[in-house]
């Protein structure tokens, strides 16, 4: 059975004291509750160790938002997957559209990062998604298939089974313009079919596929009601407990 996950992506927001307060606030809000989904927060590298030490990591998983494409050594300013894992983080967000667009992360670089993340026991939350021009040209299925194939299809089935996917149409990220639940469901079902053709029905069925793009308290329930939408990767609305909790509660019956 695949997991439902609600994951926050704080991006380059919050100082360490602000991030700690946010994480502790979420930890407090979840006390005594058993959400019907796993909860993850993706924080800047500088916050990972302090946050992992300050919260109940059996209830809230901690994610880095990136890791290096090298194992170790003379790569000034980089943070390796081993370093991320040593903080207590259990996840790493890879292939976010902002990293692909602004930091020129190619499919090949991402393939290497995924391998290093897995080798260090981290669960990659691997982001895929088309830009507006691709959706308007009707090439969105092809684009997303290409992103999956080029970075993940050389994984063994066992390693592929450890990946979480996040479909994030780039035109919906930070724009307030959410994909409709039907658009999300259509793409997620397509992705599952692509995975089934490569890895078989069981692995495809077990793969958690998150939706990301202006998900919020108002639209989360409708999105996660779709059979192939297993949760969300949330940017803006993960930056306050008040906005994030109702998204977690979208899985409540
Ligand atoms: C994201 O950055 O992954 C994201 C989905 O952002 P937002 O929720 O702000 O659109």
XYZ file of C-alpha atoms and ligand atoms in Angstrom:
263
model
C 0.000 0.000 0.000
C 1.367 3.408 -0.894
C 1.717 6.152 1.709
C -0.068 9.469 1.795
C 2.355 12.323 2.454
C 1.971 16.040 3.035
C 5.370 17.686 2.633
C 6.272 21.324 3.103
C 8.949 23.049 1.065
C 10.059 26.168 2.878
C 12.472 27.158 0.086
C 14.801 30.053 1.074
C 12.498 31.339 3.789
C 12.906 31.672 7.565
C 15.981 32.436 9.605
C 17.026 29.664 11.962
C 15.042 31.060 14.947
C 11.984 31.542 12.717
C 12.307 28.056 11.249
C 12.729 26.490 14.665
C 9.632 28.288 15.934
C 7.644 27.103 12.904
C 8.794 23.501 13.293
C 8.096 23.502 17.035
C 4.672 25.037 16.411
C 3.816 22.254 13.974
C 5.153 19.665 16.404
C 2.895 21.118 19.104
C -0.138 21.219 16.791
C 0.337 17.538 15.953
C 0.637 16.427 19.590
C -2.042 13.903 20.478
C -3.128 13.674 16.827
C -2.649 10.824 14.410
C -2.888 12.279 10.916
C -3.948 10.015 8.063
C -0.763 10.916 6.232
C 2.955 11.183 6.857
C 4.092 14.761 7.488
C 7.401 16.108 6.170
C 8.990 19.558 6.303
C 11.651 20.602 3.803
C 13.917 23.221 5.344
C 17.109 25.069 4.451
C 20.322 23.108 5.131
C 21.211 25.462 7.992
C 18.097 24.409 9.919
C 18.120 20.641 9.482
C 20.069 19.471 12.544
C 18.467 21.927 14.980
C 14.970 21.135 13.757
C 15.521 17.379 13.736
C 16.695 17.650 17.359
C 13.772 19.848 18.428
C 10.789 17.908 17.094
C 9.374 14.400 17.224
C 10.873 13.012 14.030
C 8.717 9.910 14.299
C 5.800 12.271 13.560
C 7.400 14.843 11.290
C 10.052 13.820 8.803
C 12.701 16.379 7.956
C 13.802 16.971 4.355
C 16.644 18.885 2.757
C 15.698 20.855 -0.341
C 18.719 19.720 -2.333
C 22.022 17.873 -2.027
C 25.288 17.842 -3.941
C 25.965 15.700 -7.006
C 29.330 14.707 -5.546
C 30.089 12.383 -2.691
C 32.632 14.543 -0.827
C 35.707 16.667 -1.279
C 36.722 19.993 -2.789
C 33.305 21.374 -3.712
C 33.175 24.615 -1.757
C 29.727 25.521 -0.545
C 28.108 22.204 -1.411
C 26.283 19.918 1.030
C 26.496 16.192 0.451
C 23.775 13.581 0.878
C 25.855 12.034 3.699
C 25.927 15.398 5.485
C 22.166 15.756 5.095
C 21.610 12.262 6.477
C 23.915 12.996 9.433
C 21.575 15.808 10.588
C 18.684 13.418 11.171
C 16.893 14.374 7.949
C 15.282 11.420 6.228
C 14.228 12.984 2.914
C 15.665 15.194 0.210
C 13.681 17.160 -2.363
C 15.393 16.785 -5.745
C 14.659 18.212 -9.171
C 12.470 21.063 -7.996
C 11.645 23.267 -10.982
C 13.412 26.214 -9.337
C 16.627 24.192 -9.189
C 16.196 22.981 -12.749
C 15.536 26.514 -14.019
C 17.838 28.720 -11.914
C 20.683 26.303 -11.136
C 20.658 24.429 -14.434
C 20.183 21.002 -12.903
C 20.009 18.551 -15.784
C 18.492 15.077 -15.859
C 22.018 13.654 -15.658
C 22.937 15.718 -12.570
C 19.652 14.718 -10.952
C 20.274 11.059 -11.705
C 23.561 11.333 -9.794
C 21.906 13.160 -6.891
C 19.171 10.516 -6.648
C 21.823 7.768 -6.527
C 23.765 9.557 -3.776
C 20.596 10.239 -1.776
C 19.610 6.575 -1.921
C 23.116 5.405 -1.094
C 22.931 7.513 2.055
C 19.555 6.216 3.141
C 17.578 9.331 2.190
C 14.189 9.181 0.493
C 14.221 11.408 -2.595
C 11.092 13.452 -3.224
C 11.656 13.781 -6.951
C 9.886 16.689 -8.664
C 8.670 16.655 -12.248
C 6.383 18.952 -14.171
C 5.877 20.926 -17.349
C 6.046 24.670 -17.958
C 3.038 26.587 -19.281
C 4.189 26.586 -22.922
C 4.518 22.794 -22.810
C 1.025 22.388 -21.356
C -0.385 24.759 -23.991
C 1.434 22.871 -26.744
C -0.016 19.601 -25.411
C 3.407 18.075 -24.752
C 3.042 17.856 -20.955
C 2.736 14.054 -20.796
C 5.837 13.627 -22.956
C 7.809 16.168 -20.920
C 6.972 14.518 -17.604
C 7.677 11.034 -18.993
C 11.058 12.294 -20.211
C 11.954 13.726 -16.793
C 11.114 10.409 -15.130
C 12.860 8.246 -17.726
C 16.008 10.362 -17.935
C 16.681 10.465 -14.202
C 15.012 7.391 -12.708
C 14.695 4.585 -15.238
C 18.179 3.227 -14.605
C 17.323 2.549 -10.964
C 16.826 -1.028 -9.866
C 13.201 -1.842 -9.022
C 14.210 -2.033 -5.353
C 15.681 1.470 -5.460
C 12.819 2.844 -7.519
C 10.511 1.579 -4.786
C 12.109 4.078 -2.385
C 11.308 7.156 -4.499
C 8.456 9.580 -3.842
C 7.367 11.562 -6.907
C 5.943 15.078 -6.849
C 4.101 16.262 -9.951
C 4.402 20.025 -9.914
C 3.161 21.839 -13.008
C 5.526 24.813 -13.083
C 2.712 27.171 -14.065
C 0.986 26.383 -10.773
C 3.951 26.916 -8.429
C 3.691 30.067 -6.360
C 1.176 31.528 -8.808
C -2.054 30.869 -6.939
C -3.140 29.044 -10.111
C -3.745 25.441 -9.004
C -4.189 22.616 -11.485
C -7.752 21.363 -11.265
C -8.130 18.097 -9.421
C -9.032 16.507 -12.775
C -5.839 17.805 -14.385
C -3.810 16.481 -11.443
C -5.571 13.116 -11.512
C -5.118 12.805 -15.280
C -1.369 13.390 -15.011
C -0.914 11.194 -11.939
C -2.751 8.309 -13.629
C -0.569 8.831 -16.697
C 2.589 8.773 -14.561
C 1.444 5.568 -12.885
C 0.927 3.967 -16.306
C 4.434 5.047 -17.360
C 5.846 3.511 -14.174
C 3.842 0.323 -14.659
C 5.226 -0.133 -18.180
C 8.782 0.054 -16.828
C 8.645 -1.363 -13.300
C 5.413 -3.390 -13.306
C 1.985 -2.813 -11.810
C 2.930 -3.469 -8.208
C 5.719 -0.891 -7.982
C 3.646 1.632 -9.929
C 0.732 1.105 -7.605
C 2.938 1.423 -4.519
C 4.590 4.678 -5.659
C 3.494 7.774 -3.740
C 2.783 10.597 -6.198
C 2.305 14.039 -4.641
C 0.754 17.055 -6.312
C 2.417 20.452 -5.917
C 1.391 23.893 -7.087
C -0.531 26.427 -4.988
C -2.070 23.723 -2.829
C -3.772 25.249 0.187
C -6.377 24.729 2.884
C -9.146 25.501 0.410
C -8.254 23.070 -2.378
C -6.355 20.276 -0.590
C -9.348 18.076 0.208
C -10.570 18.069 -3.386
C -7.081 17.314 -4.728
C -6.349 14.437 -2.347
C -9.793 12.945 -2.916
C -8.530 11.814 -6.329
C -7.442 8.173 -6.388
C -3.984 8.815 -7.836
C -3.144 11.908 -5.784
C -1.352 10.682 -2.661
C -0.694 14.011 -1.015
C 1.053 17.267 -1.685
C 4.297 19.191 -1.821
C 3.453 22.587 -0.466
C 5.460 25.792 -0.711
C 3.793 29.009 0.445
C 1.133 27.383 2.598
C 3.733 25.386 4.552
C 5.165 28.561 6.070
C 2.601 28.825 8.835
C 1.087 26.201 11.103
C -2.294 27.812 10.579
C -2.153 27.240 6.815
C -0.319 23.906 6.857
C -2.396 22.006 9.426
C -5.658 22.072 7.418
C -3.765 20.561 4.458
C -2.571 17.716 6.685
C -6.161 17.360 7.920
C -7.436 17.102 4.331
C -6.903 13.350 4.721
C -9.207 13.188 7.753
C -12.398 11.308 7.065
C 6.674 24.203 -4.418
O 7.537 25.057 -4.434
O 6.998 23.015 -4.408
C 5.272 24.625 -4.408
C 4.353 23.768 -4.709
O 5.034 25.944 -4.083
P 3.587 26.630 -3.842
O 2.801 25.689 -2.978
O 3.887 27.920 -3.167
O 2.961 26.791 -5.188
